[in-house]
XYZ file of N, CA and C in Angstrom:
813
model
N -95.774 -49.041 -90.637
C -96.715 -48.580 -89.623
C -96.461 -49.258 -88.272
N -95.937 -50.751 -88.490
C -96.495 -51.308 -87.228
C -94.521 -51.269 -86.691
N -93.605 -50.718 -87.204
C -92.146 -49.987 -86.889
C -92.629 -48.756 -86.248
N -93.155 -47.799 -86.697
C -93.796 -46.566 -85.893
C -94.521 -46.773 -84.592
N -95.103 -48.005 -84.515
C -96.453 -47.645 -83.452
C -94.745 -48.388 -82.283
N -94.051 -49.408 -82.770
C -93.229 -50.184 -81.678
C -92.096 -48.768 -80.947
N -91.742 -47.718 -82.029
C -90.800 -47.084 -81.844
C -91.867 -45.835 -80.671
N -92.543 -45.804 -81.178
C -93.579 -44.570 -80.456
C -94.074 -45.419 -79.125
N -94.465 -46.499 -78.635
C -94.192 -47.336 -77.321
C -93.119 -47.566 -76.942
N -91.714 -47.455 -77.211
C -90.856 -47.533 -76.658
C -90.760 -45.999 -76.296
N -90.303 -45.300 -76.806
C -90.593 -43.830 -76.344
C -91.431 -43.519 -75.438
N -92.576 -43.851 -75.351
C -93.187 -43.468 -74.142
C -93.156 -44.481 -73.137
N -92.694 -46.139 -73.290
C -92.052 -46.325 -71.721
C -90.726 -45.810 -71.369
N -90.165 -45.608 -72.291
C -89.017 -44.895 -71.761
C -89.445 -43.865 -70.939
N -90.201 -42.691 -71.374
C -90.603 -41.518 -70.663
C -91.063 -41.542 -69.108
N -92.070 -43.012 -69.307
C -92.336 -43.577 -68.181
C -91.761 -43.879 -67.191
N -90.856 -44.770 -67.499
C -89.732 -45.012 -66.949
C -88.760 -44.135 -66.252
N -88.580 -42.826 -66.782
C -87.876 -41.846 -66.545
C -88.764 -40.733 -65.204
N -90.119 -40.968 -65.891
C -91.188 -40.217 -64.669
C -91.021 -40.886 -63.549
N -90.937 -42.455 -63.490
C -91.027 -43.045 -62.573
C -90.033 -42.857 -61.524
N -88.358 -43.154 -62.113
C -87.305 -42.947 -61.789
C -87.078 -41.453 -60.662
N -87.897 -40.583 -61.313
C -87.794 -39.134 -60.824
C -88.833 -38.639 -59.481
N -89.567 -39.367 -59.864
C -90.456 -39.185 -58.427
C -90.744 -40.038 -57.763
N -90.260 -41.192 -57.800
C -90.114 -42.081 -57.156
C -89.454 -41.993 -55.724
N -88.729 -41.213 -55.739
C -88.634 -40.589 -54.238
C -89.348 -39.336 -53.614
N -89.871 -38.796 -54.279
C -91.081 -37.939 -53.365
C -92.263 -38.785 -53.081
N -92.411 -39.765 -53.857
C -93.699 -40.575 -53.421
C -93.463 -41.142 -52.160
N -91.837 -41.820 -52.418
C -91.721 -42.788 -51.608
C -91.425 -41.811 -49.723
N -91.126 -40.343 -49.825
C -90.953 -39.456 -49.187
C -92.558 -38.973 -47.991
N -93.254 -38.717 -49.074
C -94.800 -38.280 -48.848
C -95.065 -39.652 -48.236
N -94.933 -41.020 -48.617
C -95.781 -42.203 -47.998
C -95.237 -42.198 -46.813
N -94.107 -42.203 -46.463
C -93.381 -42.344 -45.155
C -93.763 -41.314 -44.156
N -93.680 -39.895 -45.100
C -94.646 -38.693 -43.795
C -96.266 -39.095 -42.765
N -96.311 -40.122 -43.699
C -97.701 -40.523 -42.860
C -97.714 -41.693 -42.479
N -96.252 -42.021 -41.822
C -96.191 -43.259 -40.955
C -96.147 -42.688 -39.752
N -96.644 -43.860 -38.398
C -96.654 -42.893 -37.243
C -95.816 -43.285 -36.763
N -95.114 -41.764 -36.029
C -93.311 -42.697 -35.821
C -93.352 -43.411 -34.316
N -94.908 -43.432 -33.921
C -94.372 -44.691 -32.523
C -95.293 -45.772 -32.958
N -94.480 -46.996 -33.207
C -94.673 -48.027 -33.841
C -95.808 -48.427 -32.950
N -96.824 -49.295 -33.732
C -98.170 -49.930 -33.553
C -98.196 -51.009 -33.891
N -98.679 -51.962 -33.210
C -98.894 -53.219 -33.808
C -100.758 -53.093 -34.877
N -100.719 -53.653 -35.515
C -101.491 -53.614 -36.385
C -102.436 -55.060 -36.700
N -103.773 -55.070 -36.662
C -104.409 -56.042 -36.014
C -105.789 -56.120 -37.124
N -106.043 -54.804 -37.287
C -107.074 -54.596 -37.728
C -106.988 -53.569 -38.972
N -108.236 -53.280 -39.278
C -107.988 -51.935 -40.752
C -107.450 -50.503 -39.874
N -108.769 -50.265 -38.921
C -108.316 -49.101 -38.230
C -107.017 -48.621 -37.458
N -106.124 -50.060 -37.001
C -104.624 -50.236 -36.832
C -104.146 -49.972 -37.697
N -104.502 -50.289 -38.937
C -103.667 -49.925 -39.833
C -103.207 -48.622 -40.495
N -104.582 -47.960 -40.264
C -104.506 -46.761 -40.765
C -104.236 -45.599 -39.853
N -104.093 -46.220 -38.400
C -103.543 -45.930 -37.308
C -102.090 -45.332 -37.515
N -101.270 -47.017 -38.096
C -99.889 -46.771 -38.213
C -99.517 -45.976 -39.610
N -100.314 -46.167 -40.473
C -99.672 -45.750 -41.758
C -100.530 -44.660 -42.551
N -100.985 -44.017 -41.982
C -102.133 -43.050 -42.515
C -102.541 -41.778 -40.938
N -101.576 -41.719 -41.039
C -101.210 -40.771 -39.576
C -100.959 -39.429 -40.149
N -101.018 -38.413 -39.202
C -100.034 -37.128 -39.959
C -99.537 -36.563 -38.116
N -99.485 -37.631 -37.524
C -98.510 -37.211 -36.271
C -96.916 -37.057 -36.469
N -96.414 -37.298 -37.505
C -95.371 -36.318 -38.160
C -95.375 -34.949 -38.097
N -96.568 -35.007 -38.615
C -96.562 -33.642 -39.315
C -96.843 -32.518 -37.791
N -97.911 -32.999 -36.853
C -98.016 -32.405 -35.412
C -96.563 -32.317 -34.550
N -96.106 -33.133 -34.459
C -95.070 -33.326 -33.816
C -93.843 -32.047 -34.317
N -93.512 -32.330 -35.627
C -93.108 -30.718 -36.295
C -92.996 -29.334 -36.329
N -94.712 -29.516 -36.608
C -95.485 -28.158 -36.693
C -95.427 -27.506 -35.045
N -95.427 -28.178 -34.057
C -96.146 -27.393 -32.793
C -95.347 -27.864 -31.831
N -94.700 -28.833 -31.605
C -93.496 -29.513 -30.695
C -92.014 -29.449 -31.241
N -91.673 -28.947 -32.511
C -90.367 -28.865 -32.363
C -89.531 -27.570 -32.620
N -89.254 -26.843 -31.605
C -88.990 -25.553 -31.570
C -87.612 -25.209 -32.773
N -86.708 -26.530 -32.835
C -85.432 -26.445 -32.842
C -85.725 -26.362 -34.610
N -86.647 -27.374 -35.079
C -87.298 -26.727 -36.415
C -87.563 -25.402 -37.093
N -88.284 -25.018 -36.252
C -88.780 -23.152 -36.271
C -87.609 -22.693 -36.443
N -87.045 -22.770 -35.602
C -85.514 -22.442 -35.399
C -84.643 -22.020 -36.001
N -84.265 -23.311 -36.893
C -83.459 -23.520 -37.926
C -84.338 -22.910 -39.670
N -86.069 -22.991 -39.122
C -86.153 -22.807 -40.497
C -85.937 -21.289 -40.641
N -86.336 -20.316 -39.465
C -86.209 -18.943 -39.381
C -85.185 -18.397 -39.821
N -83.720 -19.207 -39.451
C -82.836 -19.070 -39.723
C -82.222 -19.319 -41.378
N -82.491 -20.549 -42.091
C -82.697 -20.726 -42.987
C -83.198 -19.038 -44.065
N -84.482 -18.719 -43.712
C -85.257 -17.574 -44.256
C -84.269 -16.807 -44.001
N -83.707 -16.315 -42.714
C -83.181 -14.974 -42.817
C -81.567 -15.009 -43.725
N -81.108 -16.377 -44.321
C -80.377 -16.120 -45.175
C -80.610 -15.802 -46.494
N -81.564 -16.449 -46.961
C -82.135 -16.742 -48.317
C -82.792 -15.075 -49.204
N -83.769 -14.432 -48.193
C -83.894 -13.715 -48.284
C -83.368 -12.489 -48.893
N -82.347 -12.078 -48.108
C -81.354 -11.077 -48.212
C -80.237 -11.361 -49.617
N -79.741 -12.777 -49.715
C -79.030 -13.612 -50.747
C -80.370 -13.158 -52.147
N -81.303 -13.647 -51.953
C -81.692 -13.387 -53.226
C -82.252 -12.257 -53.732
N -82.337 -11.019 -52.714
C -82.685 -10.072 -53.206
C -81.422 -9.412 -53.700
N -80.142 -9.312 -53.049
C -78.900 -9.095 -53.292
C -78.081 -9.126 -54.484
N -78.197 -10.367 -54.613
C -77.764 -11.204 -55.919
C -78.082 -11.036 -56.952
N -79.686 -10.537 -57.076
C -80.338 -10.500 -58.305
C -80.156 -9.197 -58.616
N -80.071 -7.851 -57.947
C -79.255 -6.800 -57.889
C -78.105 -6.439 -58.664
N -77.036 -7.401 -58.100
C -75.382 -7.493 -58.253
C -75.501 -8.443 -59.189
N -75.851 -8.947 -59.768
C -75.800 -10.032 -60.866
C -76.454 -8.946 -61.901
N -77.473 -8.573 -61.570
C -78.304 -7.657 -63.097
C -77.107 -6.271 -63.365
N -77.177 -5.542 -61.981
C -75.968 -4.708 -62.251
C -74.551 -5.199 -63.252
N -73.704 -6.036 -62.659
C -72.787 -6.215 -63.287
C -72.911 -6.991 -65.026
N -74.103 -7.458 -65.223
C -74.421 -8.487 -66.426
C -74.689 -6.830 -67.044
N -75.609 -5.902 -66.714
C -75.843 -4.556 -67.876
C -74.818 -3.836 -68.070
N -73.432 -4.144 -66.705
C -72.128 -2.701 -67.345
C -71.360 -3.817 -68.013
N -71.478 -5.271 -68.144
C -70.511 -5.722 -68.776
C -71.233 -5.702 -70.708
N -72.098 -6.032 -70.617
C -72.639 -5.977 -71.867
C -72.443 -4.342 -72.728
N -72.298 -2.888 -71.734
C -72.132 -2.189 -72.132
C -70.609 -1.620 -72.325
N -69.357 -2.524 -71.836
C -68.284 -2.401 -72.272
C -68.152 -2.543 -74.157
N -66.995 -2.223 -74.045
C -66.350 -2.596 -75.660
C -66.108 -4.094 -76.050
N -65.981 -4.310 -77.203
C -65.772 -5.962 -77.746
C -64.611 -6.638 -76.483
N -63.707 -6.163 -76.451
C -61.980 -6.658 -76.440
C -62.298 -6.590 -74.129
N -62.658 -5.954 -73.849
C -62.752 -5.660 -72.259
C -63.826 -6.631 -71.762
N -64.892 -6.604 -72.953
C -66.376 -7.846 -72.469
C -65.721 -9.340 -72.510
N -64.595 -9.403 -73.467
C -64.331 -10.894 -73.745
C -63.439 -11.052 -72.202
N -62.758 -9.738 -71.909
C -61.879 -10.286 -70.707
C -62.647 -10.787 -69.675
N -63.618 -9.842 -69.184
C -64.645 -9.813 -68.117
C -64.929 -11.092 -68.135
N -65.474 -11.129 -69.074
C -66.264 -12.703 -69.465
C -65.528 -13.974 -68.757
N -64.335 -13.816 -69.580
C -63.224 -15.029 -69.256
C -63.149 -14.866 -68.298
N -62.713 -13.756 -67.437
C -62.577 -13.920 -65.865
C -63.552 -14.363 -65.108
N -65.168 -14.600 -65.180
C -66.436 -14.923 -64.910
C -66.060 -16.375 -65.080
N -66.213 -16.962 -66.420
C -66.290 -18.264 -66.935
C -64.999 -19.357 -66.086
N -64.147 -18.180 -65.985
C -62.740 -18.682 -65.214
C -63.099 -19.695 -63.648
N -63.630 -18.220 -63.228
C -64.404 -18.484 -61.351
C -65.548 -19.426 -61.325
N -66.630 -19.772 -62.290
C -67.683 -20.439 -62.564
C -67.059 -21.101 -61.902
N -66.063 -21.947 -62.867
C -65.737 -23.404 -63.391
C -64.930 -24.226 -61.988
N -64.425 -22.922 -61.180
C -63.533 -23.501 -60.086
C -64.639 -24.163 -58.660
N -64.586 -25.391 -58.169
C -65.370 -25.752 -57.142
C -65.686 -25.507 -56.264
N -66.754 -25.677 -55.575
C -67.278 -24.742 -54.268
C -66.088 -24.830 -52.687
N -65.977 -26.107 -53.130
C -64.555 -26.811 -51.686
C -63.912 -25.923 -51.872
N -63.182 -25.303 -53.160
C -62.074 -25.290 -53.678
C -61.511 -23.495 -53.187
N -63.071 -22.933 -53.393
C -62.687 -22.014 -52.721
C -63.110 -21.518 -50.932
N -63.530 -22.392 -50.342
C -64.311 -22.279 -49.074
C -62.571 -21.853 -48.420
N -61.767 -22.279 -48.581
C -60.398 -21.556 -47.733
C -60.247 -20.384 -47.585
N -60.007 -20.027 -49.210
C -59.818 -18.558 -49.510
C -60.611 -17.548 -49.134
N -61.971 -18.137 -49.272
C -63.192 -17.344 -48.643
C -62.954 -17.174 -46.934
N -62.303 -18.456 -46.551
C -62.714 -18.304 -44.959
C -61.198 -17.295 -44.630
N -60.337 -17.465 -44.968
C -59.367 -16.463 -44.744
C -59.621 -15.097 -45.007
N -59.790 -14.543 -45.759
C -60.712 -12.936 -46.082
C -61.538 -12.652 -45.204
N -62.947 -13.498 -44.710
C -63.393 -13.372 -44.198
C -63.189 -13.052 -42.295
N -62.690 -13.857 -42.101
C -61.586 -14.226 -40.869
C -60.649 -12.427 -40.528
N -60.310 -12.184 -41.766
C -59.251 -11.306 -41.903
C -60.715 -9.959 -41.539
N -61.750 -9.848 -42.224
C -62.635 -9.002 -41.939
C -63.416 -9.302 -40.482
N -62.867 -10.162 -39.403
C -63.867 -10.124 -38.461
C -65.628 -10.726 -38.959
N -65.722 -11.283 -39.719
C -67.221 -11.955 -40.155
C -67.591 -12.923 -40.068
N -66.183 -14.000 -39.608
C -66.463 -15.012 -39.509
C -67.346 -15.436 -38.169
N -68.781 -16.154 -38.007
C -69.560 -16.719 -37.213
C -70.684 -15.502 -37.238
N -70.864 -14.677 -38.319
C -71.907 -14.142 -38.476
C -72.234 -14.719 -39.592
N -73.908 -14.437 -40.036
C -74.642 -14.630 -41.008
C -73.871 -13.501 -41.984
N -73.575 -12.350 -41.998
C -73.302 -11.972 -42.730
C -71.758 -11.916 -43.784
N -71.577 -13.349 -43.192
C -70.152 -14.330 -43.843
C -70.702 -14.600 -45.261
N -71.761 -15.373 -44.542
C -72.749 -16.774 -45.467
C -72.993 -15.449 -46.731
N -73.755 -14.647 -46.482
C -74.770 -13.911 -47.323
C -73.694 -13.341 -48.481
N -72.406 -12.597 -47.834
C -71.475 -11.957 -48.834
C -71.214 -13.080 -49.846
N -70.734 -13.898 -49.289
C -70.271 -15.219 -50.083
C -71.105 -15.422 -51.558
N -72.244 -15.772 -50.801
C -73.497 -16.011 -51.726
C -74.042 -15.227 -52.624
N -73.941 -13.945 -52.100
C -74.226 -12.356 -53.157
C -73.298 -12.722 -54.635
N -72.104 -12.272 -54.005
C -71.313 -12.352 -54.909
C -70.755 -13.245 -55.359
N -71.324 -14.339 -56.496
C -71.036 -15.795 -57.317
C -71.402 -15.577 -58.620
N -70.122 -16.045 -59.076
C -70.369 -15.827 -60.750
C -71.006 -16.536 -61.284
N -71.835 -17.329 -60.829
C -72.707 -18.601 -61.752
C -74.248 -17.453 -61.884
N -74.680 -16.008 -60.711
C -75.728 -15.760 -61.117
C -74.969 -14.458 -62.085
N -74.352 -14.032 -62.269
C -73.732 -12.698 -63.191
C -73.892 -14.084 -64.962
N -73.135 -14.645 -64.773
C -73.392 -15.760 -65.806
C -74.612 -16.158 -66.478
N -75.450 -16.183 -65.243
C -76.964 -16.679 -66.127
C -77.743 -15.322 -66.374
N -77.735 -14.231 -65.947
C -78.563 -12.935 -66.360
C -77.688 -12.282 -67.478
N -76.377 -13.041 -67.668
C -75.932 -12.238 -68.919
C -76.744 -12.493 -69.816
N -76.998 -13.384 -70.307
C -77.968 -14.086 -71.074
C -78.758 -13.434 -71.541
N -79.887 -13.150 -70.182
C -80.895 -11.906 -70.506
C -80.585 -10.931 -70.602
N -79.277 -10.397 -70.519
C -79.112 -8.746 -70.577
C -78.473 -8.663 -71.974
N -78.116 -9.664 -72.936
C -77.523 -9.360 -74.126
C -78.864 -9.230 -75.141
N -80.160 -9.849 -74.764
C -81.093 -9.861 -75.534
C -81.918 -8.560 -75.805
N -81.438 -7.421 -74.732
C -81.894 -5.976 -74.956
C -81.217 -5.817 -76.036
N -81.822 -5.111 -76.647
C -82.056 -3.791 -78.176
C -81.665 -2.858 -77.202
N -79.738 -2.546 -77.741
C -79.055 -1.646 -77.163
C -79.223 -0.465 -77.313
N -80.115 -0.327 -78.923
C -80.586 0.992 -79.602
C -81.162 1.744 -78.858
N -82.021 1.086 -78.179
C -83.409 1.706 -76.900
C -82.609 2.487 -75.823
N -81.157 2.060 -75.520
C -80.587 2.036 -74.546
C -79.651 3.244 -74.805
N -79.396 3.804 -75.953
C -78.593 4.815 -76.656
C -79.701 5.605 -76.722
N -80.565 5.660 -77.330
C -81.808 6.627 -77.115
C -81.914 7.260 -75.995
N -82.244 6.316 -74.903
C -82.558 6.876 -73.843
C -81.096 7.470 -73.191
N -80.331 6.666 -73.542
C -79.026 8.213 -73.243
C -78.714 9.724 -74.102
N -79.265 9.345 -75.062
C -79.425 10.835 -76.157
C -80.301 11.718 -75.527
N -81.686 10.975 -74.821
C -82.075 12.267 -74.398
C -82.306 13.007 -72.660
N -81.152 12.201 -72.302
C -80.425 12.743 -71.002
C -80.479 12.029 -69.742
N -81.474 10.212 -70.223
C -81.756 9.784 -68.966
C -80.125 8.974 -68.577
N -80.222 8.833 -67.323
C -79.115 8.324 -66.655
C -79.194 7.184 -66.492
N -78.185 6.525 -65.815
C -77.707 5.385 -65.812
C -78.743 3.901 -65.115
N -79.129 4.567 -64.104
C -79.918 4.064 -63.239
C -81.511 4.484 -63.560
N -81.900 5.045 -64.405
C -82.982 5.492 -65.052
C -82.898 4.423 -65.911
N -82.087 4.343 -66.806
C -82.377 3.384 -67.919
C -81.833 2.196 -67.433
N -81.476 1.792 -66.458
C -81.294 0.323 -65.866
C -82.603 0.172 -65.205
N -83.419 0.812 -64.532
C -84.678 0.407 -63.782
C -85.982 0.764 -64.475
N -85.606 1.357 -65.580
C -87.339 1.767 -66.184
C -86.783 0.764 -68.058
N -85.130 0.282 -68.537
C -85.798 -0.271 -69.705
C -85.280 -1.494 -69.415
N -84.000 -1.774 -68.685
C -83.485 -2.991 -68.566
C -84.239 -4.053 -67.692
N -84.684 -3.621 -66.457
C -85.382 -4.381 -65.510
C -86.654 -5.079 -66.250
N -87.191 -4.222 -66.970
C -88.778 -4.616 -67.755
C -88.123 -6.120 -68.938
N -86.894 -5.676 -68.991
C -86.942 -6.435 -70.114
C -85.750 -7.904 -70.112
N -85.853 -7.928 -68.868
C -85.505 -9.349 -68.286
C -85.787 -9.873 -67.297
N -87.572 -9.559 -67.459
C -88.492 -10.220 -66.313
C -88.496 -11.624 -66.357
N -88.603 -12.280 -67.443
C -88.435 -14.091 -67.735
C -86.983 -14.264 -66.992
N -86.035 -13.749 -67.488
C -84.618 -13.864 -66.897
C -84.209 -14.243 -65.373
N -85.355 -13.058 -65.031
C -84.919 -12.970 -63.249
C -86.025 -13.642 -62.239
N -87.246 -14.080 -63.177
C -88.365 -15.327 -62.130
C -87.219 -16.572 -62.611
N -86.867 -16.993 -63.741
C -86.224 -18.279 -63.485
C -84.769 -18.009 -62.849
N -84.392 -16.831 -62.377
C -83.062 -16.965 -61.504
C -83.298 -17.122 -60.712
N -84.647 -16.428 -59.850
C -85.228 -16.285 -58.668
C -85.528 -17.938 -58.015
N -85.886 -18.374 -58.951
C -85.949 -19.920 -58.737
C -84.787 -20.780 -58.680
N -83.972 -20.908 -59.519
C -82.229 -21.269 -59.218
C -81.976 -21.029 -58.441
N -81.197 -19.566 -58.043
C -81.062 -19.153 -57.168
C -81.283 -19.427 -55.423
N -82.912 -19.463 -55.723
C -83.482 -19.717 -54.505
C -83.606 -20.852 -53.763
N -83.575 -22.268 -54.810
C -83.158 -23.500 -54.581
C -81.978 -23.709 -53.904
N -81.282 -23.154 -54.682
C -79.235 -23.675 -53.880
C -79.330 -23.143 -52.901
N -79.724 -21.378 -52.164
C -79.651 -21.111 -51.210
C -80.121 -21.952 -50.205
N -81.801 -22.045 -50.477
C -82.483 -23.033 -49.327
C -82.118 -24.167 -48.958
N -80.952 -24.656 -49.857
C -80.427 -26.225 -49.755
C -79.068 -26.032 -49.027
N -78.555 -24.745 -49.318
C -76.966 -25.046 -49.047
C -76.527 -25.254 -47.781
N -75.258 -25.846 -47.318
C -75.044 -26.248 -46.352
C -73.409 -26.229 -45.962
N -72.382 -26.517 -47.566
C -70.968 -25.987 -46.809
C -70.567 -24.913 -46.327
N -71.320 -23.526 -47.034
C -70.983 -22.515 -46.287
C -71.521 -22.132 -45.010
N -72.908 -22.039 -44.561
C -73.082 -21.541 -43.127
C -72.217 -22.741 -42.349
N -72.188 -23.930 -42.633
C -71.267 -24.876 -41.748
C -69.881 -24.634 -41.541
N -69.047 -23.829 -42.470
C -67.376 -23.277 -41.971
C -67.709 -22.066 -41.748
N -68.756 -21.191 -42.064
C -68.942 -19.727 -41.716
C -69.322 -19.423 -40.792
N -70.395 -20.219 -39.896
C -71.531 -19.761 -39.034
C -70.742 -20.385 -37.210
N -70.414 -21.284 -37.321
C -69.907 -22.556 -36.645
C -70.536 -21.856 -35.389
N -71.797 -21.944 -35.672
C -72.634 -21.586 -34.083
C -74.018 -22.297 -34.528
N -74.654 -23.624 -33.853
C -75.522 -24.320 -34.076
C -77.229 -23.780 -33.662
N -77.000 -22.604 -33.041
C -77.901 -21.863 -32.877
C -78.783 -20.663 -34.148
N -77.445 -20.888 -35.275
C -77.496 -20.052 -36.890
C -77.321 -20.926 -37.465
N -77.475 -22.381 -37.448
C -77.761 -23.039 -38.573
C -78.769 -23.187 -39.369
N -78.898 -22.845 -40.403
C -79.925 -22.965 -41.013
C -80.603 -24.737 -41.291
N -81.889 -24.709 -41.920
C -82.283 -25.980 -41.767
C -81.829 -27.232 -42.361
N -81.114 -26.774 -43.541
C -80.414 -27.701 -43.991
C -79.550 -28.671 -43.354
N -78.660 -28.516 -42.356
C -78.188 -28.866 -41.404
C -78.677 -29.072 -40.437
N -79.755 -28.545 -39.745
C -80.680 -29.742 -38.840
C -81.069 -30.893 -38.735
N -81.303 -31.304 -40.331
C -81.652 -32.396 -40.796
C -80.820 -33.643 -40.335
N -79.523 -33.081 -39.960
C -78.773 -34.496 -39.919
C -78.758 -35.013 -38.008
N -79.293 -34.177 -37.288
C -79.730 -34.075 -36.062
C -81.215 -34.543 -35.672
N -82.048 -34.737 -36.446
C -83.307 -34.370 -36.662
C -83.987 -35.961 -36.270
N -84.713 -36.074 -35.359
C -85.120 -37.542 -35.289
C -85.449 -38.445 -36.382
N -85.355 -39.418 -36.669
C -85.535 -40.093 -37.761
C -87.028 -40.572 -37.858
N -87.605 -40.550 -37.063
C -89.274 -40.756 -37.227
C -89.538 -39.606 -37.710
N -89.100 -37.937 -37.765
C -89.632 -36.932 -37.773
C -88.834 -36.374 -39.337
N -88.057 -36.975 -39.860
C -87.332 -36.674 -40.800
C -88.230 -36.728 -42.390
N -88.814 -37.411 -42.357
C -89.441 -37.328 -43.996
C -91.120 -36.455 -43.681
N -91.853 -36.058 -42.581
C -92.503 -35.024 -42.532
C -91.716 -33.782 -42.778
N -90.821 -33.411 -42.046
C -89.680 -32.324 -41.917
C -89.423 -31.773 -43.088
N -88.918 -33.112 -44.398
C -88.507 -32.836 -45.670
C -89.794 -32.235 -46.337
N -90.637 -32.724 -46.177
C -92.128 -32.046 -46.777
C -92.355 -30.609 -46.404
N -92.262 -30.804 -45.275
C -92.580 -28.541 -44.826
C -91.381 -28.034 -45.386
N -90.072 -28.679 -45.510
C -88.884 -27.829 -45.825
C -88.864 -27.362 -47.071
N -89.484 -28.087 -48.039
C -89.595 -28.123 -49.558
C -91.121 -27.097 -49.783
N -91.595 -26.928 -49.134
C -92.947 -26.156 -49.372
C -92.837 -25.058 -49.925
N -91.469 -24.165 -49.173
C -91.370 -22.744 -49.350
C -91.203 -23.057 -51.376
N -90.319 -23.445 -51.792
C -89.368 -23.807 -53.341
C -90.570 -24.208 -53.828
N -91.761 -25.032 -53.392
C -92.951 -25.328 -54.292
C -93.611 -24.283 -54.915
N -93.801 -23.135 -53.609
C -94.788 -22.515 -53.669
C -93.634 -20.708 -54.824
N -92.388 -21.002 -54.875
C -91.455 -20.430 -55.143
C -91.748 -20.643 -56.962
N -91.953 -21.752 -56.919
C -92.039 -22.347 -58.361
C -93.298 -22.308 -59.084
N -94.244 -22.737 -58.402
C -95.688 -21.956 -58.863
C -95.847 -20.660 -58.948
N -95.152 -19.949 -58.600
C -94.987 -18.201 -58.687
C -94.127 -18.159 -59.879
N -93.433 -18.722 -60.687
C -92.507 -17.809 -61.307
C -92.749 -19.401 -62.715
N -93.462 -20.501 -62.334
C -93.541 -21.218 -63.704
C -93.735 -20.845 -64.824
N -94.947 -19.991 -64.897
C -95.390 -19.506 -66.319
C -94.009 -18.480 -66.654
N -93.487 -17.802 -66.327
C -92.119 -17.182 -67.019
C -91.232 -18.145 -67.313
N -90.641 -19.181 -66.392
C -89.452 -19.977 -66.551
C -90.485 -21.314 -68.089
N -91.675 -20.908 -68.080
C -91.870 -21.830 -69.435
C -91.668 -20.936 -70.525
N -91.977 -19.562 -70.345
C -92.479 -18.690 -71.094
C -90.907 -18.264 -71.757
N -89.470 -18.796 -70.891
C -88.091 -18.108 -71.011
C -87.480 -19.223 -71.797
N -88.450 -20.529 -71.399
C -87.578 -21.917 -72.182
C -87.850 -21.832 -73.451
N -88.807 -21.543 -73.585
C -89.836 -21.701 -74.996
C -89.097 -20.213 -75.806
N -89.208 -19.084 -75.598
C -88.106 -17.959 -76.456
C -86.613 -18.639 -76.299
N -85.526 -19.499 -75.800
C -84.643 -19.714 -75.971
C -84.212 -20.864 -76.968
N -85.350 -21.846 -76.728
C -85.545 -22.991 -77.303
C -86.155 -21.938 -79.340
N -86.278 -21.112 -79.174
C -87.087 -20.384 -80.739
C -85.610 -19.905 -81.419
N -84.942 -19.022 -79.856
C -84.144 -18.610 -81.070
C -82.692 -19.448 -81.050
N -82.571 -21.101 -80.472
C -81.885 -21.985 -80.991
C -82.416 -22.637 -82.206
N -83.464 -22.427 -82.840
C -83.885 -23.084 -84.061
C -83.108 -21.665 -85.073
C-alpha cells in the first residue's frame, strides 16, 4: 500500500512538474504584459502597482501602434485564404486518393510521405525559383500557393478520409449521384472531427510562420506579424505576444470539443 501511495506521488509531481515546465512561460509572459514599460521608481504600494500592475502595454498596442494593425491585418489576410484552401485541397486529394486502387494508393502515398519528410529550408529554393519563374514572387499570393499545397495537411485528413464506409460511397454512386455530390453531402459530414482539429494545426503554423513570407514577400509593408516581432519595441513585446495569440485561443475554444471528441475515437480504435 504504502509502494502505491509513493509511486502515485511521484506521478503526480512529475505531472506537476511537467504543468509547471509548460506554462511557465505564459505566466511568466502575462506577468511581464503588466509591467509599465517606462520605468518608475517605486516607493510605495500604489508605485508599485503603478509599475507592475499596469496594462499601458496593452494601450500603447491597441491604439498607438499602427505598424501592429498592420502587420496583424496582414498576418489575417494570409491565414485566411491558406486555411480555407488547404482544407479544400487536402480533403479533395485525401477522398480521390483513398478512392484509387491498392497498387496506385501505395504510390501516391509514398510520394506524399516522401515530400512530408523533406525540410521546410530544404525546399524554400525550389519553391522560390518556380515561383520567380511565375512572376509571384513579392506577392502574397507566393506565400498562400506555397502553403495551400503541403503534404503534411493531405497526410493528416487521410486519416479521416479512410475511416468512411466506402459502401455508402458506392451506393450513392449506384444511384447516379456524382462526384462532388457525394464528396459534399457524405464525405464532408463525415470528417467533421478531422477538419476542426486540422483547422487548428493548420491554423497555428500559418499564424506563426515566418520563412516563407520572409523570401516570398521581401516587402516590409506585407509582413505579416510574425516578423514584426523582431522590430517591435521591447517594452511593448510581451503585451504584443498576448493580442497575437488571442486569435489561436479563441481558434481552439471553437473546435476543442471535436479535437477531444477525435483523440478519444483514435485513442478507441488503437485499443
Amino acid at each position: 500500500m504504502k509502494l502505491y501511495r509513493s509511486s502515485r506521488a511521484a506521478r503526480a509531481l512529475a505531472c506537476g512538474a511537467l504543468i509547471l515546465f509548460v506554462f511557465a512561460p505564459i505566466v511568466w509572459i502575462l506577468i511581464r504584459s503588466l509591467e509599465n514599460p517606462v520605468p518608475t521608481r517605486v516607493t510605495d504600494i500604489p508605485g508599485f502597482l503603478e509599475r507592475y500592475l499596469s496594462f499601458a502595454q496593452y494601450e500603447a498596442v491597441l491604439f498607438h501602434h499602427r505598424a501592429f494593425w498592420a502587420a496583424w491585418w496582414n498576418t489575417l489576410i494570409l491565414a485566411v485564404p491558406v486555411l480555407l484552401l488547404s482544407a479544400a485541397v487536402a480533403a479533395l486529394a485525401a477522398y480521390g486518393t483513398v478512392s484509387l486502387r491498392p497498387r496506385p494508393k501505395k504510390w501516391v502515398m509514398g510520394v506524399y510521405v516522401l515530400f512530408s519528410m523533406l525540410p521546410l529550408q530544404m525546399l524554400l529554393v525550389p519553391n522560390y525559383i518556380v515561383l520567380h519563374g511565375m512572376g509571384l514572387i513579392g506577392t502574397r499570393l507566393a506565400v498562400i500557393l506555397i502553403a495551400v499545397f503541403s503534404p503534411y495537411y493531405f497526410i493528416f485528413l487521410y486519416r479521416s478520409v479512410c475511416q468512411i464506409r466506402m459502401e455508402t460511397v458506392e451506393a450513392a454512386r449506384i444511384e447516379g449521384a456524382g462526384e462532388l455530390r457525394i464528396f459534399l453531402s457524405i464525405v464532408l459530414p463525415q470528417i467533421k472531427l478531422g477538419l476542426s482539429t486540422f483547422f487548428l494545426i493548420c491554423g497555428i503554423e500559418v499564424w506563426s510562420m515566418i520563412e516563407q513570407p520572409l523570401v516570398f514577400l521581401q516587402e516590409e509593408q506585407k509582413y505579416p506579424l510574425s516578423i514584426l516581432f523582431r522590430d517591435m519595441e521591447p517594452g511593448l513585446q510581451y503585451a504584443g505576444a498576448v493580442i497575437y495569440a488571442v486569435p489561436m485561443i479563441l481558434l481552439y475554444l471553437c473546435t476543442a470539443k471535436d479535437l477531444a471528441r477525435g483523440i478519444s475515437n483514435w485513442m478507441g480504435e488503437g485499443k
